[in-house]
PDB file of C-alpha atoms and ligand atoms in Angstrom:
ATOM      1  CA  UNK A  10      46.090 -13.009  -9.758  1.00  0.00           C
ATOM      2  CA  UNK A  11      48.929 -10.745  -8.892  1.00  0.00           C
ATOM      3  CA  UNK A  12      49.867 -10.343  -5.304  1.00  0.00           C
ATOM      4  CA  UNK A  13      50.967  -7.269  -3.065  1.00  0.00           C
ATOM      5  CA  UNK A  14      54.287  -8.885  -2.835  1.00  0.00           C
ATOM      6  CA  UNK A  15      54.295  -9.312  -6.694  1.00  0.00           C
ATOM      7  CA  UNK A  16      53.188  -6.234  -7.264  1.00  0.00           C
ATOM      8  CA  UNK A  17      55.818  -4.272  -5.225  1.00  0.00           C
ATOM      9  CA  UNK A  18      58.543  -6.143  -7.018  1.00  0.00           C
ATOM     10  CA  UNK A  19      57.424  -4.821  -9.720  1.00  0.00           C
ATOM     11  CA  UNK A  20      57.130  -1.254  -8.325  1.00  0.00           C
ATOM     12  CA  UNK A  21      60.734  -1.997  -6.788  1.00  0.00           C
ATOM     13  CA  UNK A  22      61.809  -2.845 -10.181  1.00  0.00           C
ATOM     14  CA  UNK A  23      59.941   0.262 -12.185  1.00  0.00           C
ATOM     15  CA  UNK A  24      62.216   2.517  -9.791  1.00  0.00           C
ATOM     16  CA  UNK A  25      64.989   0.516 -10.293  1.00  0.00           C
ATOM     17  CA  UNK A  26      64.861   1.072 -14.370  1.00  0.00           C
ATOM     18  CA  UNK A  27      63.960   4.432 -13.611  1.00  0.00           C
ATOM     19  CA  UNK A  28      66.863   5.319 -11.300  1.00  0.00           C
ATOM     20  CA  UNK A  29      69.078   3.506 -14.186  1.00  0.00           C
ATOM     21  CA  UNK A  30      67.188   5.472 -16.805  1.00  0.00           C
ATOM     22  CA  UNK A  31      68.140   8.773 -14.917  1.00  0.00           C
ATOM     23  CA  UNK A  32      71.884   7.889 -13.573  1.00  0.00           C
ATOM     24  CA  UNK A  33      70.523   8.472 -10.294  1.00  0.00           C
ATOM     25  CA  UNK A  34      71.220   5.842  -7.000  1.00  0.00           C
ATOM     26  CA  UNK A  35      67.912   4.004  -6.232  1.00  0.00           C
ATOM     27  CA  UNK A  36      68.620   4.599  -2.452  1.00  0.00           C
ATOM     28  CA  UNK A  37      67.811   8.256  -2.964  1.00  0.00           C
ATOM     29  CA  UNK A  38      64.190   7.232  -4.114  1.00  0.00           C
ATOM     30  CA  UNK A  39      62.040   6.448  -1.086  1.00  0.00           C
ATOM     31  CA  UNK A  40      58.900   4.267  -1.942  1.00  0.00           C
ATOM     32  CA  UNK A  41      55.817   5.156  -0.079  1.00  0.00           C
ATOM     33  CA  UNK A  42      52.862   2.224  -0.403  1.00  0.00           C
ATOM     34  CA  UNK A  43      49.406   4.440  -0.185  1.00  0.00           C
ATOM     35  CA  UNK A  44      47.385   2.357   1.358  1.00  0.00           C
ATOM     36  CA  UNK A  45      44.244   4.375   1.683  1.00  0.00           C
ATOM     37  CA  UNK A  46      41.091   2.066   1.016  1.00  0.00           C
ATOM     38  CA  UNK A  47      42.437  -0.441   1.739  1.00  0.00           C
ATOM     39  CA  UNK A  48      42.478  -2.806   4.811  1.00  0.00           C
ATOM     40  CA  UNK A  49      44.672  -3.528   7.295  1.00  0.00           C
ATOM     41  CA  UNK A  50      45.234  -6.809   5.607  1.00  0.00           C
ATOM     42  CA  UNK A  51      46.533  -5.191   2.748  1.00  0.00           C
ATOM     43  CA  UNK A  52      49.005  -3.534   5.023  1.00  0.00           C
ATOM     44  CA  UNK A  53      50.265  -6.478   6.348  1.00  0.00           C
ATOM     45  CA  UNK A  54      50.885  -8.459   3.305  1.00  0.00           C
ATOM     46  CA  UNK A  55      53.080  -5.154   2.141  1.00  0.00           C
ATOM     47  CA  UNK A  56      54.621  -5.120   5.385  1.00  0.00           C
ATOM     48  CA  UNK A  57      55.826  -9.098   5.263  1.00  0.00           C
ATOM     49  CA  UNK A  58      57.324  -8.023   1.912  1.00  0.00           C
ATOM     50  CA  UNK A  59      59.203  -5.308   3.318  1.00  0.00           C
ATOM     51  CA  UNK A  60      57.363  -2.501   3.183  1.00  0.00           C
ATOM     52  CA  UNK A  61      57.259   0.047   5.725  1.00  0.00           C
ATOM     53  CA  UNK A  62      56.089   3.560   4.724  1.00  0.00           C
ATOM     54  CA  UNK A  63      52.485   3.686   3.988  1.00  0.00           C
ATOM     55  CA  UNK A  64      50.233   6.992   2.800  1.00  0.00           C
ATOM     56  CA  UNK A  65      46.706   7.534   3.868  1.00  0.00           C
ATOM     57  CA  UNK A  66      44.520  10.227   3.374  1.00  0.00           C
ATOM     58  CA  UNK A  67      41.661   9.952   5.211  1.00  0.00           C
ATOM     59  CA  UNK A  68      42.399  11.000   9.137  1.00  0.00           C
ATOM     60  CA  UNK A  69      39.968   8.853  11.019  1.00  0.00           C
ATOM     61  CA  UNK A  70      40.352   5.802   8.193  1.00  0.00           C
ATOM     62  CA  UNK A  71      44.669   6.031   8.993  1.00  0.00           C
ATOM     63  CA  UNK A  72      43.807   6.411  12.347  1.00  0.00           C
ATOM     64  CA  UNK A  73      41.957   3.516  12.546  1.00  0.00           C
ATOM     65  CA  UNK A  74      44.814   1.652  10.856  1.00  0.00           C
ATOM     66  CA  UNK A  75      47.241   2.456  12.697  1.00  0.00           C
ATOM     67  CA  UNK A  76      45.744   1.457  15.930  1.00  0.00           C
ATOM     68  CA  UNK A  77      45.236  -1.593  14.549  1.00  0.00           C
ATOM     69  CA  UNK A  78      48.197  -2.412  13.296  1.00  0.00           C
ATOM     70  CA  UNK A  79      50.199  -1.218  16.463  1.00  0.00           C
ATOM     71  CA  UNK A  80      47.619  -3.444  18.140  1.00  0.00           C
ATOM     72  CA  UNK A  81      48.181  -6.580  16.014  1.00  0.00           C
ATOM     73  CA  UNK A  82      52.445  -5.661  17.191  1.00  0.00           C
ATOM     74  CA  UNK A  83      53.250  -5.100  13.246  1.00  0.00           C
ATOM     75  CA  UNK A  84      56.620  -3.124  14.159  1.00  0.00           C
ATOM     76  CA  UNK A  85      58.027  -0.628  11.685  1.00  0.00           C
ATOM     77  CA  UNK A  86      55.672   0.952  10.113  1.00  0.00           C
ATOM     78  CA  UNK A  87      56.323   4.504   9.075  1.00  0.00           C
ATOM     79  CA  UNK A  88      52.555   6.421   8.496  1.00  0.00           C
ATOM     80  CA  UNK A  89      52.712   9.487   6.242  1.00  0.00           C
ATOM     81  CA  UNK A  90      49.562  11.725   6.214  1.00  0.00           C
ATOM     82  CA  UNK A  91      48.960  12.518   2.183  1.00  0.00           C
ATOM     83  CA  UNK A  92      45.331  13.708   2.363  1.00  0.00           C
ATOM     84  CA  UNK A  93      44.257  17.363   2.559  1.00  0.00           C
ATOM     85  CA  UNK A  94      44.050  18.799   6.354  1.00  0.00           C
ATOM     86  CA  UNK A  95      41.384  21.054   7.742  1.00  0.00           C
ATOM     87  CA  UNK A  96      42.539  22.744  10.795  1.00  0.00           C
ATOM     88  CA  UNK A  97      39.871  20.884  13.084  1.00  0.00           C
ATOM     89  CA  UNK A  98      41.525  17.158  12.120  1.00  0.00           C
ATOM     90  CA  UNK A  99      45.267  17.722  12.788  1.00  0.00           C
ATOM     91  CA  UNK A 100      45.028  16.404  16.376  1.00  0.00           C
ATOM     92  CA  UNK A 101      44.765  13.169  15.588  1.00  0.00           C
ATOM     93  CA  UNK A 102      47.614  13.350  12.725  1.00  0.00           C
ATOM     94  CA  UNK A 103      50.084  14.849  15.037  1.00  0.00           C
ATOM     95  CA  UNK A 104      48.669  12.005  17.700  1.00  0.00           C
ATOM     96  CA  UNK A 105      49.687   9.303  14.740  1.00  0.00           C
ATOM     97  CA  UNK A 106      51.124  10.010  12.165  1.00  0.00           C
ATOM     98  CA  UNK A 107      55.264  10.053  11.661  1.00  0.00           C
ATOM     99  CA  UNK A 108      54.748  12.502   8.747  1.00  0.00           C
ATOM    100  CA  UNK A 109      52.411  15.219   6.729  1.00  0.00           C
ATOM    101  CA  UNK A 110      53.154  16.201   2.850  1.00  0.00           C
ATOM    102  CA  UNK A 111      50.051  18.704   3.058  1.00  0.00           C
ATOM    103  CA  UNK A 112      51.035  21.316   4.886  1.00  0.00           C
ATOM    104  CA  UNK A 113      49.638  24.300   2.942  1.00  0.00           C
ATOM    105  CA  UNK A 114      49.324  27.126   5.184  1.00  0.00           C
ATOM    106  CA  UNK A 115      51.014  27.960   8.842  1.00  0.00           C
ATOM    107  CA  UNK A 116      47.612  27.721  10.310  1.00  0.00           C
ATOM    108  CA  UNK A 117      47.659  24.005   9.720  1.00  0.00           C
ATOM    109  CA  UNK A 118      51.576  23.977  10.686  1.00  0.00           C
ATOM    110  CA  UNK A 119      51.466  25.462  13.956  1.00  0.00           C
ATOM    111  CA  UNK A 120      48.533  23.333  15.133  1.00  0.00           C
ATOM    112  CA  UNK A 121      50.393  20.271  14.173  1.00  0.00           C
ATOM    113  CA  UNK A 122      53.513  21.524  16.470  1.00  0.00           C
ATOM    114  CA  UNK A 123      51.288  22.100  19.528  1.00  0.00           C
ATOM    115  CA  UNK A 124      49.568  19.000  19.298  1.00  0.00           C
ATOM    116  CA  UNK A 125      52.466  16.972  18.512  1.00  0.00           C
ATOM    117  CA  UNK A 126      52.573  15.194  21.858  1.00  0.00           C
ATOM    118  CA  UNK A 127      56.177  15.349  23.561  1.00  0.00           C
ATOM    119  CA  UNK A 128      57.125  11.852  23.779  1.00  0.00           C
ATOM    120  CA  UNK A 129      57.258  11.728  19.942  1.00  0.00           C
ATOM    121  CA  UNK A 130      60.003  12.896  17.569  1.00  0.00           C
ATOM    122  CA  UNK A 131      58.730  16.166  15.778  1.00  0.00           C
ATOM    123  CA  UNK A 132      56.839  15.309  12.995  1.00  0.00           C
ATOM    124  CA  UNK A 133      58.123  15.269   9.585  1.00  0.00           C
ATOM    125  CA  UNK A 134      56.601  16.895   7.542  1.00  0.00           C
ATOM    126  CA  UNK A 135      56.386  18.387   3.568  1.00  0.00           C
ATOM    127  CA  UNK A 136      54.637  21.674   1.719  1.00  0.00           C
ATOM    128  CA  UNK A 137      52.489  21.113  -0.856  1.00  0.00           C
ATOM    129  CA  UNK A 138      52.695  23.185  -3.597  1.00  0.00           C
ATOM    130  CA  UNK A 139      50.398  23.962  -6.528  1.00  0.00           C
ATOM    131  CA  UNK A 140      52.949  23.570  -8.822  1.00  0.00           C
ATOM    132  CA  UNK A 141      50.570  23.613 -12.171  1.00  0.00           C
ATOM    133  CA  UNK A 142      48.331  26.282 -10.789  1.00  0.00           C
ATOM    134  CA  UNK A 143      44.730  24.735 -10.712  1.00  0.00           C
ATOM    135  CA  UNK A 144      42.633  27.294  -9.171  1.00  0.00           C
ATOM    136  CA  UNK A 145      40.766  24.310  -6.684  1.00  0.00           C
ATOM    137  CA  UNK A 146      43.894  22.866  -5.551  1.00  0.00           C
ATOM    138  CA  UNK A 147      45.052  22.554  -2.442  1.00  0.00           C
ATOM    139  CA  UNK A 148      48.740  23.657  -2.027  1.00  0.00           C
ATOM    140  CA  UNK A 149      50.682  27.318  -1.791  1.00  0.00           C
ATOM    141  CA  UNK A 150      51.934  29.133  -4.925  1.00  0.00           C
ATOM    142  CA  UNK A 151      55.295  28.710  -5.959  1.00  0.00           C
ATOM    143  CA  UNK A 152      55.654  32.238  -4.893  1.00  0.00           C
ATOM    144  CA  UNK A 153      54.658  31.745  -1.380  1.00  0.00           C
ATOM    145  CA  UNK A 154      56.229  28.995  -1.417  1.00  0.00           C
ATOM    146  CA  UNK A 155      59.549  29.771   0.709  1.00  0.00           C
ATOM    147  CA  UNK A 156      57.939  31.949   3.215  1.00  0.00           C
ATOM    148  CA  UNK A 157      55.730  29.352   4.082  1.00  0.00           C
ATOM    149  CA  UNK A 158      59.196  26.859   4.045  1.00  0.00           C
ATOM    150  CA  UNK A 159      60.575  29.399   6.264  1.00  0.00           C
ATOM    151  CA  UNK A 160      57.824  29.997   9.139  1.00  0.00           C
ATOM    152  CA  UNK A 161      57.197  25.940   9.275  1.00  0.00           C
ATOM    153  CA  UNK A 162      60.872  25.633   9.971  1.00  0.00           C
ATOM    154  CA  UNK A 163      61.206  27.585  12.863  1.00  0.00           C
ATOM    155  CA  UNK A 164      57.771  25.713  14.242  1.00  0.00           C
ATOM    156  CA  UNK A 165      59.570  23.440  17.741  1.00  0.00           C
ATOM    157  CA  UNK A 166      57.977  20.404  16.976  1.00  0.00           C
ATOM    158  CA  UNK A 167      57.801  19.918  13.329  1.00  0.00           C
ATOM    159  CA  UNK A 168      61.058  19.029  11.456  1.00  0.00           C
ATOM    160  CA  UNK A 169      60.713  20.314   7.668  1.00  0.00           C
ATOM    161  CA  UNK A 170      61.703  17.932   5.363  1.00  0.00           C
ATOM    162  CA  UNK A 171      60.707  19.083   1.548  1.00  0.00           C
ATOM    163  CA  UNK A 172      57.936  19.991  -0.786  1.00  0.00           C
ATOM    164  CA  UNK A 173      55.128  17.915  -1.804  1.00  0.00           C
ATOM    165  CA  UNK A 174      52.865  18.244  -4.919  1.00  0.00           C
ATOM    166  CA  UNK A 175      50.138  16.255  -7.355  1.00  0.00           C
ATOM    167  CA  UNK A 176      50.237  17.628 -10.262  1.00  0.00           C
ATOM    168  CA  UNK A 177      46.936  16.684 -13.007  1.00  0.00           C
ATOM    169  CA  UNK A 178      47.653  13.527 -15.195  1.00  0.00           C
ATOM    170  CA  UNK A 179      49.680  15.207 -17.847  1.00  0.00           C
ATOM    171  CA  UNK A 180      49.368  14.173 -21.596  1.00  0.00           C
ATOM    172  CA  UNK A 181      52.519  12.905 -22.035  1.00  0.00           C
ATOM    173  CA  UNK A 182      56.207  11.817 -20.222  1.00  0.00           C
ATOM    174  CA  UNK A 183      57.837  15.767 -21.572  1.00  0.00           C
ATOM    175  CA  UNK A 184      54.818  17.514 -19.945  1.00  0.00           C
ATOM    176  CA  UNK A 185      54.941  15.717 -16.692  1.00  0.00           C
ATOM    177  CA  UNK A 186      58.788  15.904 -16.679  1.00  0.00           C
ATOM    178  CA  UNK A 187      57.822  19.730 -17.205  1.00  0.00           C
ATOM    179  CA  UNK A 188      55.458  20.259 -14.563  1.00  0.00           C
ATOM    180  CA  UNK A 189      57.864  17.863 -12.159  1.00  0.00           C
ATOM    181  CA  UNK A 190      60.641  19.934 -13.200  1.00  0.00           C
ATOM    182  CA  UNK A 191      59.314  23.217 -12.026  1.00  0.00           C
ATOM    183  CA  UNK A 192      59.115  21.595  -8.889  1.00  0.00           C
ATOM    184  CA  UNK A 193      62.477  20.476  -8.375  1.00  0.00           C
ATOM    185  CA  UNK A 194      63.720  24.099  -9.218  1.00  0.00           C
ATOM    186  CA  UNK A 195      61.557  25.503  -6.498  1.00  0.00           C
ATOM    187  CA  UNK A 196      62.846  22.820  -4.071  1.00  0.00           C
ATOM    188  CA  UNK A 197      66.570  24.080  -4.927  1.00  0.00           C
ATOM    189  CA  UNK A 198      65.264  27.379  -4.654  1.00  0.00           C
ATOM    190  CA  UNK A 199      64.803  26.625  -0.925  1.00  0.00           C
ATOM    191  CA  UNK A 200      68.277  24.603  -0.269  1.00  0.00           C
ATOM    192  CA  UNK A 201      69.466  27.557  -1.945  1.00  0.00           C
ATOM    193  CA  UNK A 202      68.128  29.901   0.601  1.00  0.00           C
ATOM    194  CA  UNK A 203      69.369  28.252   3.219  1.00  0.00           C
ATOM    195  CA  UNK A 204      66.708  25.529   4.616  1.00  0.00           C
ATOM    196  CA  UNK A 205      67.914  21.701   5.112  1.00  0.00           C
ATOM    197  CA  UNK A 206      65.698  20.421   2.512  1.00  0.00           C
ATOM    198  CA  UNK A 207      66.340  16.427   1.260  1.00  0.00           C
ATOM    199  CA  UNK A 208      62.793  15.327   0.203  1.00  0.00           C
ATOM    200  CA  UNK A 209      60.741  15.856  -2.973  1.00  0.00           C
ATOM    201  CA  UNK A 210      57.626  14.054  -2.876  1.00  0.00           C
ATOM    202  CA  UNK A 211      56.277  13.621  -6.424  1.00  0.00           C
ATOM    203  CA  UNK A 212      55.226  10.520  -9.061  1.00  0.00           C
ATOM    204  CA  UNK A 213      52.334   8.015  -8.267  1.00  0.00           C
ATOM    205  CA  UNK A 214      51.530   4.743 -10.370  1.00  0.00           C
ATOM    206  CA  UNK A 215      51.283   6.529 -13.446  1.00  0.00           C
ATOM    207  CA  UNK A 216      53.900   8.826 -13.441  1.00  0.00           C
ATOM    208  CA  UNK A 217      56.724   7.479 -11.404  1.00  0.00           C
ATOM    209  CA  UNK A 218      59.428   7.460 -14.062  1.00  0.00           C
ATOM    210  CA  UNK A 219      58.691  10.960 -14.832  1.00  0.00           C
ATOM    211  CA  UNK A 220      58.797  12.245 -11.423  1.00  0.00           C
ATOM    212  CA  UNK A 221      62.272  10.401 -10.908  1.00  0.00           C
ATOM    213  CA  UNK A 222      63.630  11.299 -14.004  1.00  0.00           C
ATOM    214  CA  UNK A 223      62.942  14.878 -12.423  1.00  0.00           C
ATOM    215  CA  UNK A 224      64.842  14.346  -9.000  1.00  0.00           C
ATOM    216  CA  UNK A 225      61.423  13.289  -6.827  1.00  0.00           C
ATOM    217  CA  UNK A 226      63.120  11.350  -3.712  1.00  0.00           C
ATOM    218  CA  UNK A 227      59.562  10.056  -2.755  1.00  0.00           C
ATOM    219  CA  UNK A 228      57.001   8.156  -5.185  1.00  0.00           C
ATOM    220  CA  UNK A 229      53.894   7.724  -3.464  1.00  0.00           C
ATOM    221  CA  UNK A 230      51.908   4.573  -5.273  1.00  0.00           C
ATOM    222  CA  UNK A 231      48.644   2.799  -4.870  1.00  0.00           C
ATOM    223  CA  UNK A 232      47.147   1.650  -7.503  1.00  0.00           C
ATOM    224  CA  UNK A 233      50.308  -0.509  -9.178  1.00  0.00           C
ATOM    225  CA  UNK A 234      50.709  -2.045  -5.354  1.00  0.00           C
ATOM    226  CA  UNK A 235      47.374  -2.578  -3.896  1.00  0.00           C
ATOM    227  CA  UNK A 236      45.172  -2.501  -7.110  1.00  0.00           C
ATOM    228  CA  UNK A 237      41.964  -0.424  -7.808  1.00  0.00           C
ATOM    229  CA  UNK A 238      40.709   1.339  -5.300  1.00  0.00           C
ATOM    230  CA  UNK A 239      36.828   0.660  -4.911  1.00  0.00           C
ATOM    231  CA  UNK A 240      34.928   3.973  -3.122  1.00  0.00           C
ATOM    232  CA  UNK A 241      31.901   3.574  -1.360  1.00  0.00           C
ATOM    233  CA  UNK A 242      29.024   4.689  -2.872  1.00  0.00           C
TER     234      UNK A 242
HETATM  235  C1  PLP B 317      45.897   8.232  -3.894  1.00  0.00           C
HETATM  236  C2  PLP B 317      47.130   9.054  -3.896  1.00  0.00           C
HETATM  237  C3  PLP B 317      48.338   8.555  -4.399  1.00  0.00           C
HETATM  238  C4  PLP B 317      48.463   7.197  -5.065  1.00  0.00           C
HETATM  239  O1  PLP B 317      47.861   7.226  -6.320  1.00  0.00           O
HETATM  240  P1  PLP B 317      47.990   5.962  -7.325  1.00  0.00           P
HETATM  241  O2  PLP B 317      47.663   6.544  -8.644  1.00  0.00           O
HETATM  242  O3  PLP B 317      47.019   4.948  -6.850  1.00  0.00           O
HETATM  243  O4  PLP B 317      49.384   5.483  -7.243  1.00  0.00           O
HETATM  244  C5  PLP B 317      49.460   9.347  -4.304  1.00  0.00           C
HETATM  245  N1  PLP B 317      49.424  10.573  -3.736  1.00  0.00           N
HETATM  246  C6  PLP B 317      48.293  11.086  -3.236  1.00  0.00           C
HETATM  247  C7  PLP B 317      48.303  12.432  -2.620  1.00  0.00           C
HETATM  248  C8  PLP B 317      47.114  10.354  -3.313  1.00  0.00           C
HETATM  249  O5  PLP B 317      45.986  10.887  -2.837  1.00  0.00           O
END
């Protein structure tokens, strides 16, 4: 059976092709390991082979994690919060976490920068946009997506880093590249506009080579490292 630490090479290597593929340098593609499901174990055996930026995104299940871990002395680790936020759980994320992709509307923002407590950098942190426009998806429209961009910005104790999005499965490597493309116009948008933008936080297992063919300088993967995630029924 394949390990975690076979399985990232492979990951490592995936990016590596893809990066090749695109003429772009693999340094300015950031792997995040999503660990969520998975035990702290699973963690550890990422982190001996040199992983350090894990996704989770269930608050109390990352939590729970990331005590352990800082219990256990695993030093490193970077924790990214990639799971949808109500405004009653970002306490404990801006207690935690290094960073949020989900920030979807400044209600959610400007709780994170009060609760961020002072003796931490400000937490880094992504908006999620709805790039393909399901109706039931989490993320701001493309159209709101700068003056959201702009009012996190100016929050004290968040630093803005990018956008963020999960677009559906598409049918094929054009559509994705499509979809993914829309998004990295709307991130230059931004830059454009004046905000210090250098992350794009697209492609998971499936899609990874689309998403960096498309300028995303953040895959998050699960699957293709940790294997199938099995829910609770
Ligand atoms: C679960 C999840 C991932 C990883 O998905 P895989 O297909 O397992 O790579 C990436 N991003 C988000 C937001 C997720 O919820």
């Amino acid at each position: 059976m394949a390990t975690i630490a076979d399985n990232l090479q492979r990951v490592r290597a995936r990016l590596q092709q893809a990066c090749a593929q695109a003429g772009r340098d693999p340094a300015g593609v950031r792997l995040l390991a999503v660990s969520k499901t998975w035990g702290a174990d699973a963690v550890r055996a990422a982190h001996a082979a040199g992983q350090r930026a894990f996704g989770e995104n269930y608050v109390q299940e990352g939590v729970d994690k990331v005590q352990r871990l800082r219990a256990d002395g695993v030093e490193g680790l970077e924790w990214h919060c990639i799971g949808p936020l109500q405004s009653n759980k970002t306490r404990p994320v801006a207690e935690h976490f290094d960073w949020v992709h989900t920030v979807d509307r400044l209600k959610i923002a400007q709780r994170l920068s009060e609760q961020r407590p002072p003796g931490l950098a400000p937490l880094q942190v992504c908006v999620q946009v709805n790039v393909d426009g399901g109706p039931n998806k989490s993320g701001v429209a493309p159209a709101d997506a700068l003056a959201l961009a702009q009012a996190v910005a100016a929050l004290p104790r968040l630093r803005l880093r990018g956008l963020m999005c999960i677009p559906e499965p598409a049918p094929d490597v054009a559509a994705a590249c499509a979809v993914f493309g829309r998004a990295r116009a709307l991130w230059e948008q931004l830059r454009a506009a004046g905000l210090d933008l250098d992350t794009l936080s697209m492609g998971m297992s499936d899609d990874l080579e689309a998403a960096v063919a498309s300028g995303s300088t953040l895959v998050r993967v699960g699957s293709a490292i940790f294997g199938a995630r099995h829910y609770p029924a």
